JSON list of C-alpha atoms in Angstrom, two decimals:
[
{"chain": "N", "resi": 8, "resn": "MET", "atom": "CA", "xyz": [1.64, -10.07, 23.89]},
{"chain": "N", "resi": 9, "resn": "LEU", "atom": "CA", "xyz": [-0.88, -8.80, 21.47]},
{"chain": "N", "resi": 10, "resn": "SER", "atom": "CA", "xyz": [0.47, -5.28, 22.17]},
{"chain": "N", "resi": 11, "resn": "ARG", "atom": "CA", "xyz": [3.97, -6.01, 21.57]},
{"chain": "N", "resi": 12, "resn": "LEU", "atom": "CA", "xyz": [2.83, -7.56, 18.11]},
{"chain": "N", "resi": 13, "resn": "TRP", "atom": "CA", "xyz": [1.15, -4.37, 17.43]},
{"chain": "N", "resi": 14, "resn": "ALA", "atom": "CA", "xyz": [3.94, -1.92, 18.05]},
{"chain": "N", "resi": 15, "resn": "ALA", "atom": "CA", "xyz": [6.32, -4.51, 16.04]},
{"chain": "N", "resi": 16, "resn": "PHE", "atom": "CA", "xyz": [3.84, -4.00, 13.26]},
{"chain": "N", "resi": 17, "resn": "PHE", "atom": "CA", "xyz": [4.58, -0.39, 12.89]},
{"chain": "N", "resi": 18, "resn": "MET", "atom": "CA", "xyz": [7.40, 0.58, 14.59]},
{"chain": "N", "resi": 19, "resn": "PRO", "atom": "CA", "xyz": [9.76, 2.17, 12.63]},
{"chain": "N", "resi": 20, "resn": "LYS", "atom": "CA", "xyz": [13.46, 0.59, 11.78]},
{"chain": "N", "resi": 21, "resn": "GLY", "atom": "CA", "xyz": [15.43, 1.98, 15.12]},
{"chain": "N", "resi": 22, "resn": "GLY", "atom": "CA", "xyz": [12.52, 2.40, 17.40]},
{"chain": "N", "resi": 23, "resn": "GLY", "atom": "CA", "xyz": [10.62, 5.70, 17.65]},
{"chain": "N", "resi": 24, "resn": "ARG", "atom": "CA", "xyz": [6.87, 6.34, 17.59]},
{"chain": "N", "resi": 25, "resn": "VAL", "atom": "CA", "xyz": [4.26, 3.87, 16.47]},
{"chain": "N", "resi": 26, "resn": "GLN", "atom": "CA", "xyz": [2.26, 5.15, 13.32]},
{"chain": "N", "resi": 27, "resn": "THR", "atom": "CA", "xyz": [-0.98, 3.84, 12.14]},
{"chain": "N", "resi": 28, "resn": "LEU", "atom": "CA", "xyz": [-2.43, 3.59, 8.75]},
{"chain": "N", "resi": 29, "resn": "GLU", "atom": "CA", "xyz": [-4.00, 7.01, 8.50]},
{"chain": "N", "resi": 30, "resn": "GLU", "atom": "CA", "xyz": [-0.87, 8.68, 9.98]},
{"chain": "N", "resi": 31, "resn": "ILE", "atom": "CA", "xyz": [1.64, 6.63, 7.07]},
{"chain": "N", "resi": 32, "resn": "CYS", "atom": "CA", "xyz": [-1.00, 7.83, 4.40]},
{"chain": "N", "resi": 33, "resn": "LYS", "atom": "CA", "xyz": [-1.19, 11.30, 5.52]},
{"chain": "N", "resi": 34, "resn": "GLU", "atom": "CA", "xyz": [2.43, 11.49, 5.66]},
{"chain": "N", "resi": 35, "resn": "TRP", "atom": "CA", "xyz": [2.98, 10.45, 1.99]},
{"chain": "N", "resi": 36, "resn": "ALA", "atom": "CA", "xyz": [0.29, 11.59, 0.34]},
{"chain": "N", "resi": 37, "resn": "PRO", "atom": "CA", "xyz": [1.29, 14.80, 0.22]},
{"chain": "N", "resi": 38, "resn": "ARG", "atom": "CA", "xyz": [4.89, 13.97, -0.87]},
{"chain": "N", "resi": 39, "resn": "LEU", "atom": "CA", "xyz": [3.56, 12.35, -4.05]},
{"chain": "N", "resi": 40, "resn": "GLY", "atom": "CA", "xyz": [1.49, 15.18, -4.94]},
{"chain": "N", "resi": 41, "resn": "LEU", "atom": "CA", "xyz": [-1.90, 13.63, -3.79]},
{"chain": "N", "resi": 42, "resn": "GLY", "atom": "CA", "xyz": [-2.40, 15.99, -0.47]},
{"chain": "N", "resi": 43, "resn": "HIS", "atom": "CA", "xyz": [-5.63, 16.94, -2.15]},
{"chain": "N", "resi": 44, "resn": "TRP", "atom": "CA", "xyz": [-6.80, 13.54, -2.82]},
{"chain": "N", "resi": 45, "resn": "GLU", "atom": "CA", "xyz": [-9.50, 12.31, -0.27]},
{"chain": "N", "resi": 46, "resn": "ILE", "atom": "CA", "xyz": [-8.10, 9.15, 0.52]},
{"chain": "N", "resi": 47, "resn": "SER", "atom": "CA", "xyz": [-9.76, 6.63, 3.07]},
{"chain": "N", "resi": 48, "resn": "ILE", "atom": "CA", "xyz": [-7.38, 3.76, 4.30]},
{"chain": "N", "resi": 49, "resn": "ARG", "atom": "CA", "xyz": [-8.03, 0.68, 6.65]},
{"chain": "N", "resi": 50, "resn": "TRP", "atom": "CA", "xyz": [-7.65, -2.92, 7.60]},
{"chain": "N", "resi": 51, "resn": "ALA", "atom": "CA", "xyz": [-8.97, -5.32, 5.13]},
{"chain": "N", "resi": 52, "resn": "ASP", "atom": "CA", "xyz": [-11.95, -7.15, 6.15]},
{"chain": "N", "resi": 53, "resn": "GLU", "atom": "CA", "xyz": [-12.75, -10.66, 5.04]},
{"chain": "N", "resi": 54, "resn": "LYS", "atom": "CA", "xyz": [-14.86, -9.19, 1.99]},
{"chain": "N", "resi": 55, "resn": "ASP", "atom": "CA", "xyz": [-11.82, -7.16, 1.14]},
{"chain": "N", "resi": 56, "resn": "ILE", "atom": "CA", "xyz": [-9.46, -10.24, 1.39]},
{"chain": "N", "resi": 57, "resn": "GLU", "atom": "CA", "xyz": [-11.67, -12.07, -1.01]},
{"chain": "N", "resi": 58, "resn": "GLU", "atom": "CA", "xyz": [-11.78, -9.68, -3.46]},
{"chain": "N", "resi": 59, "resn": "MET", "atom": "CA", "xyz": [-8.18, -9.05, -3.57]},
{"chain": "N", "resi": 60, "resn": "GLY", "atom": "CA", "xyz": [-7.29, -12.79, -3.82]},
{"chain": "N", "resi": 61, "resn": "PRO", "atom": "CA", "xyz": [-4.14, -14.66, -2.19]},
{"chain": "N", "resi": 62, "resn": "TRP", "atom": "CA", "xyz": [-1.19, -12.54, -3.43]},
{"chain": "N", "resi": 63, "resn": "ALA", "atom": "CA", "xyz": [-2.37, -8.94, -3.44]},
{"chain": "N", "resi": 64, "resn": "ASP", "atom": "CA", "xyz": [-1.52, -7.56, 0.24]},
{"chain": "N", "resi": 65, "resn": "ALA", "atom": "CA", "xyz": [-3.27, -3.95, -0.27]},
{"chain": "N", "resi": 66, "resn": "HIS", "atom": "CA", "xyz": [-5.50, -2.57, -2.91]},
{"chain": "N", "resi": 67, "resn": "VAL", "atom": "CA", "xyz": [-6.49, 0.95, -3.85]},
{"chain": "N", "resi": 68, "resn": "LYS", "atom": "CA", "xyz": [-10.07, 1.77, -5.60]},
{"chain": "N", "resi": 69, "resn": "TYR", "atom": "CA", "xyz": [-10.23, 4.99, -6.78]},
{"chain": "N", "resi": 70, "resn": "LYS", "atom": "CA", "xyz": [-12.11, 7.53, -8.97]},
{"chain": "N", "resi": 71, "resn": "PHE", "atom": "CA", "xyz": [-9.68, 9.77, -10.68]},
{"chain": "N", "resi": 72, "resn": "CYS", "atom": "CA", "xyz": [-12.16, 12.54, -11.98]},
{"chain": "N", "resi": 73, "resn": "VAL", "atom": "CA", "xyz": [-13.47, 13.41, -8.08]},
{"chain": "N", "resi": 74, "resn": "GLU", "atom": "CA", "xyz": [-9.70, 12.71, -7.05]},
{"chain": "N", "resi": 75, "resn": "ARG", "atom": "CA", "xyz": [-11.10, 9.85, -4.38]},
{"chain": "N", "resi": 76, "resn": "ALA", "atom": "CA", "xyz": [-9.70, 6.48, -3.53]},
{"chain": "N", "resi": 77, "resn": "ALA", "atom": "CA", "xyz": [-10.05, 3.97, -0.77]},
{"chain": "N", "resi": 78, "resn": "ILE", "atom": "CA", "xyz": [-6.94, 1.71, 0.38]},
{"chain": "N", "resi": 79, "resn": "ARG", "atom": "CA", "xyz": [-7.54, -1.58, 2.04]},
{"chain": "N", "resi": 80, "resn": "VAL", "atom": "CA", "xyz": [-4.32, -3.17, 3.64]},
{"chain": "N", "resi": 81, "resn": "LYS", "atom": "CA", "xyz": [-4.10, -7.11, 4.66]},
{"chain": "N", "resi": 82, "resn": "LYS", "atom": "CA", "xyz": [-2.99, -7.78, 8.12]},
{"chain": "N", "resi": 83, "resn": "GLU", "atom": "CA", "xyz": [0.52, -9.46, 8.15]},
{"chain": "N", "resi": 84, "resn": "GLU", "atom": "CA", "xyz": [-1.07, -12.81, 9.54]},
{"chain": "N", "resi": 85, "resn": "ASP", "atom": "CA", "xyz": [-3.49, -12.31, 6.58]},
{"chain": "N", "resi": 86, "resn": "CYS", "atom": "CA", "xyz": [-0.55, -12.25, 3.94]},
{"chain": "N", "resi": 87, "resn": "LYS", "atom": "CA", "xyz": [1.12, -15.17, 1.75]},
{"chain": "N", "resi": 88, "resn": "PRO", "atom": "CA", "xyz": [4.39, -14.70, 1.20]},
{"chain": "N", "resi": 89, "resn": "ILE", "atom": "CA", "xyz": [5.82, -15.55, -2.34]},
{"chain": "N", "resi": 90, "resn": "ASP", "atom": "CA", "xyz": [9.00, -16.53, -0.83]},
{"chain": "N", "resi": 91, "resn": "ALA", "atom": "CA", "xyz": [11.03, -16.71, 2.63]},
{"chain": "N", "resi": 92, "resn": "SER", "atom": "CA", "xyz": [12.48, -13.13, 1.24]},
{"chain": "N", "resi": 93, "resn": "ASP", "atom": "CA", "xyz": [9.21, -11.45, 1.22]},
{"chain": "N", "resi": 94, "resn": "SER", "atom": "CA", "xyz": [9.06, -9.47, 4.36]},
{"chain": "N", "resi": 95, "resn": "TYR", "atom": "CA", "xyz": [5.74, -7.54, 5.07]},
{"chain": "N", "resi": 96, "resn": "ASP", "atom": "CA", "xyz": [6.14, -3.72, 5.58]},
{"chain": "N", "resi": 97, "resn": "ALA", "atom": "CA", "xyz": [2.82, -1.54, 6.29]},
{"chain": "N", "resi": 98, "resn": "GLU", "atom": "CA", "xyz": [4.38, 1.57, 4.75]},
{"chain": "N", "resi": 99, "resn": "GLU", "atom": "CA", "xyz": [5.74, -0.17, 1.60]},
{"chain": "N", "resi": 100, "resn": "LEU", "atom": "CA", "xyz": [2.31, -1.45, 0.97]},
{"chain": "N", "resi": 101, "resn": "ILE", "atom": "CA", "xyz": [0.78, 2.10, 1.43]},
{"chain": "N", "resi": 102, "resn": "VAL", "atom": "CA", "xyz": [3.19, 4.00, -0.84]},
{"chain": "N", "resi": 103, "resn": "HIS", "atom": "CA", "xyz": [2.68, 1.18, -3.30]},
{"chain": "N", "resi": 104, "resn": "GLU", "atom": "CA", "xyz": [-1.11, 1.96, -3.59]},
{"chain": "N", "resi": 105, "resn": "LEU", "atom": "CA", "xyz": [-0.60, 5.66, -3.53]},
{"chain": "N", "resi": 106, "resn": "LEU", "atom": "CA", "xyz": [1.88, 5.35, -6.52]},
{"chain": "N", "resi": 107, "resn": "HIS", "atom": "CA", "xyz": [-0.96, 3.73, -8.05]},
{"chain": "N", "resi": 108, "resn": "LEU", "atom": "CA", "xyz": [-3.04, 7.30, -7.82]},
{"chain": "N", "resi": 109, "resn": "VAL", "atom": "CA", "xyz": [0.24, 9.09, -9.03]},
{"chain": "N", "resi": 110, "resn": "PHE", "atom": "CA", "xyz": [0.20, 7.03, -12.05]},
{"chain": "N", "resi": 111, "resn": "ALA", "atom": "CA", "xyz": [-3.43, 6.56, -12.94]},
{"chain": "N", "resi": 112, "resn": "HIS", "atom": "CA", "xyz": [-3.79, 8.75, -15.60]},
{"chain": "N", "resi": 113, "resn": "PHE", "atom": "CA", "xyz": [-1.46, 7.02, -17.83]},
{"chain": "N", "resi": 114, "resn": "PRO", "atom": "CA", "xyz": [-3.82, 5.18, -20.63]},
{"chain": "N", "resi": 115, "resn": "ASP", "atom": "CA", "xyz": [-4.38, 1.72, -19.86]},
{"chain": "N", "resi": 116, "resn": "GLY", "atom": "CA", "xyz": [-5.40, 0.38, -23.62]},
{"chain": "N", "resi": 117, "resn": "GLU", "atom": "CA", "xyz": [-6.41, -2.96, -23.88]},
{"chain": "N", "resi": 118, "resn": "PRO", "atom": "CA", "xyz": [-5.59, -5.51, -20.85]},
{"chain": "N", "resi": 119, "resn": "ASP", "atom": "CA", "xyz": [-2.38, -6.99, -21.30]},
{"chain": "N", "resi": 120, "resn": "GLU", "atom": "CA", "xyz": [-1.41, -9.20, -18.05]},
{"chain": "N", "resi": 121, "resn": "LEU", "atom": "CA", "xyz": [2.53, -9.02, -18.88]},
{"chain": "N", "resi": 122, "resn": "LYS", "atom": "CA", "xyz": [2.37, -5.31, -19.15]},
{"chain": "N", "resi": 123, "resn": "THR", "atom": "CA", "xyz": [0.15, -5.11, -15.69]},
{"chain": "N", "resi": 124, "resn": "ASP", "atom": "CA", "xyz": [2.42, -7.13, -13.61]},
{"chain": "N", "resi": 125, "resn": "LEU", "atom": "CA", "xyz": [5.78, -5.26, -15.36]},
{"chain": "N", "resi": 126, "resn": "PHE", "atom": "CA", "xyz": [4.14, -1.81, -14.45]},
{"chain": "N", "resi": 127, "resn": "ASP", "atom": "CA", "xyz": [3.29, -3.22, -10.61]},
{"chain": "N", "resi": 128, "resn": "THR", "atom": "CA", "xyz": [6.85, -4.45, -10.25]},
{"chain": "N", "resi": 129, "resn": "GLY", "atom": "CA", "xyz": [8.17, -1.29, -11.07]},
{"chain": "N", "resi": 130, "resn": "ILE", "atom": "CA", "xyz": [5.78, 0.70, -8.91]},
{"chain": "N", "resi": 131, "resn": "ASP", "atom": "CA", "xyz": [6.92, -1.79, -6.07]},
{"chain": "N", "resi": 132, "resn": "ARG", "atom": "CA", "xyz": [10.49, -0.80, -6.67]},
{"chain": "N", "resi": 133, "resn": "ILE", "atom": "CA", "xyz": [9.79, 2.53, -6.30]},
{"chain": "N", "resi": 134, "resn": "ALA", "atom": "CA", "xyz": [7.73, 2.39, -3.14]},
{"chain": "N", "resi": 135, "resn": "LYS", "atom": "CA", "xyz": [10.37, 0.37, -1.63]},
{"chain": "N", "resi": 136, "resn": "ALA", "atom": "CA", "xyz": [13.08, 2.78, -2.51]},
{"chain": "N", "resi": 137, "resn": "LEU", "atom": "CA", "xyz": [11.59, 5.31, -1.43]},
{"chain": "N", "resi": 138, "resn": "VAL", "atom": "CA", "xyz": [10.24, 4.05, 2.19]},
{"chain": "N", "resi": 139, "resn": "ARG", "atom": "CA", "xyz": [14.39, 3.04, 2.48]},
{"chain": "N", "resi": 140, "resn": "LEU", "atom": "CA", "xyz": [15.50, 6.46, 1.57]},
{"chain": "N", "resi": 141, "resn": "LYS", "atom": "CA", "xyz": [13.05, 7.82, 4.06]},
{"chain": "N", "resi": 142, "resn": "ARG", "atom": "CA", "xyz": [14.47, 5.43, 6.61]},
{"chain": "N", "resi": 143, "resn": "GLY", "atom": "CA", "xyz": [18.03, 6.40, 5.86]},
{"chain": "N", "resi": 144, "resn": "GLU", "atom": "CA", "xyz": [18.57, 2.89, 4.78]}
]
């Protein structure tokens, strides 16, 4: 049962080989111009989940000046969907976090929750579109 759940978790639509978090990251980082970055990626542990809060399904911490990043991804069972249409897709989550690195050089200025939410929504839409294009959807 566990192996079926694991396979379904990473199985690309239409079948195919199962990808790990690392493989997904290594596939997408060069596509997004981040091939030279040192990026670590792993499943979020309890401490990560506590830091991320209930609504973030993944998070990236980075040091732009040394081009190094750490991505933490919640497992599906640790995520709280906003509504019934909110589906879990690890590849979309990873691409979303990588896009944060692509746009990391944009100046932040003073914290503005609305701008942050709008920026994150835009990144999310781009990530979903890129993954769907890759899958031929």
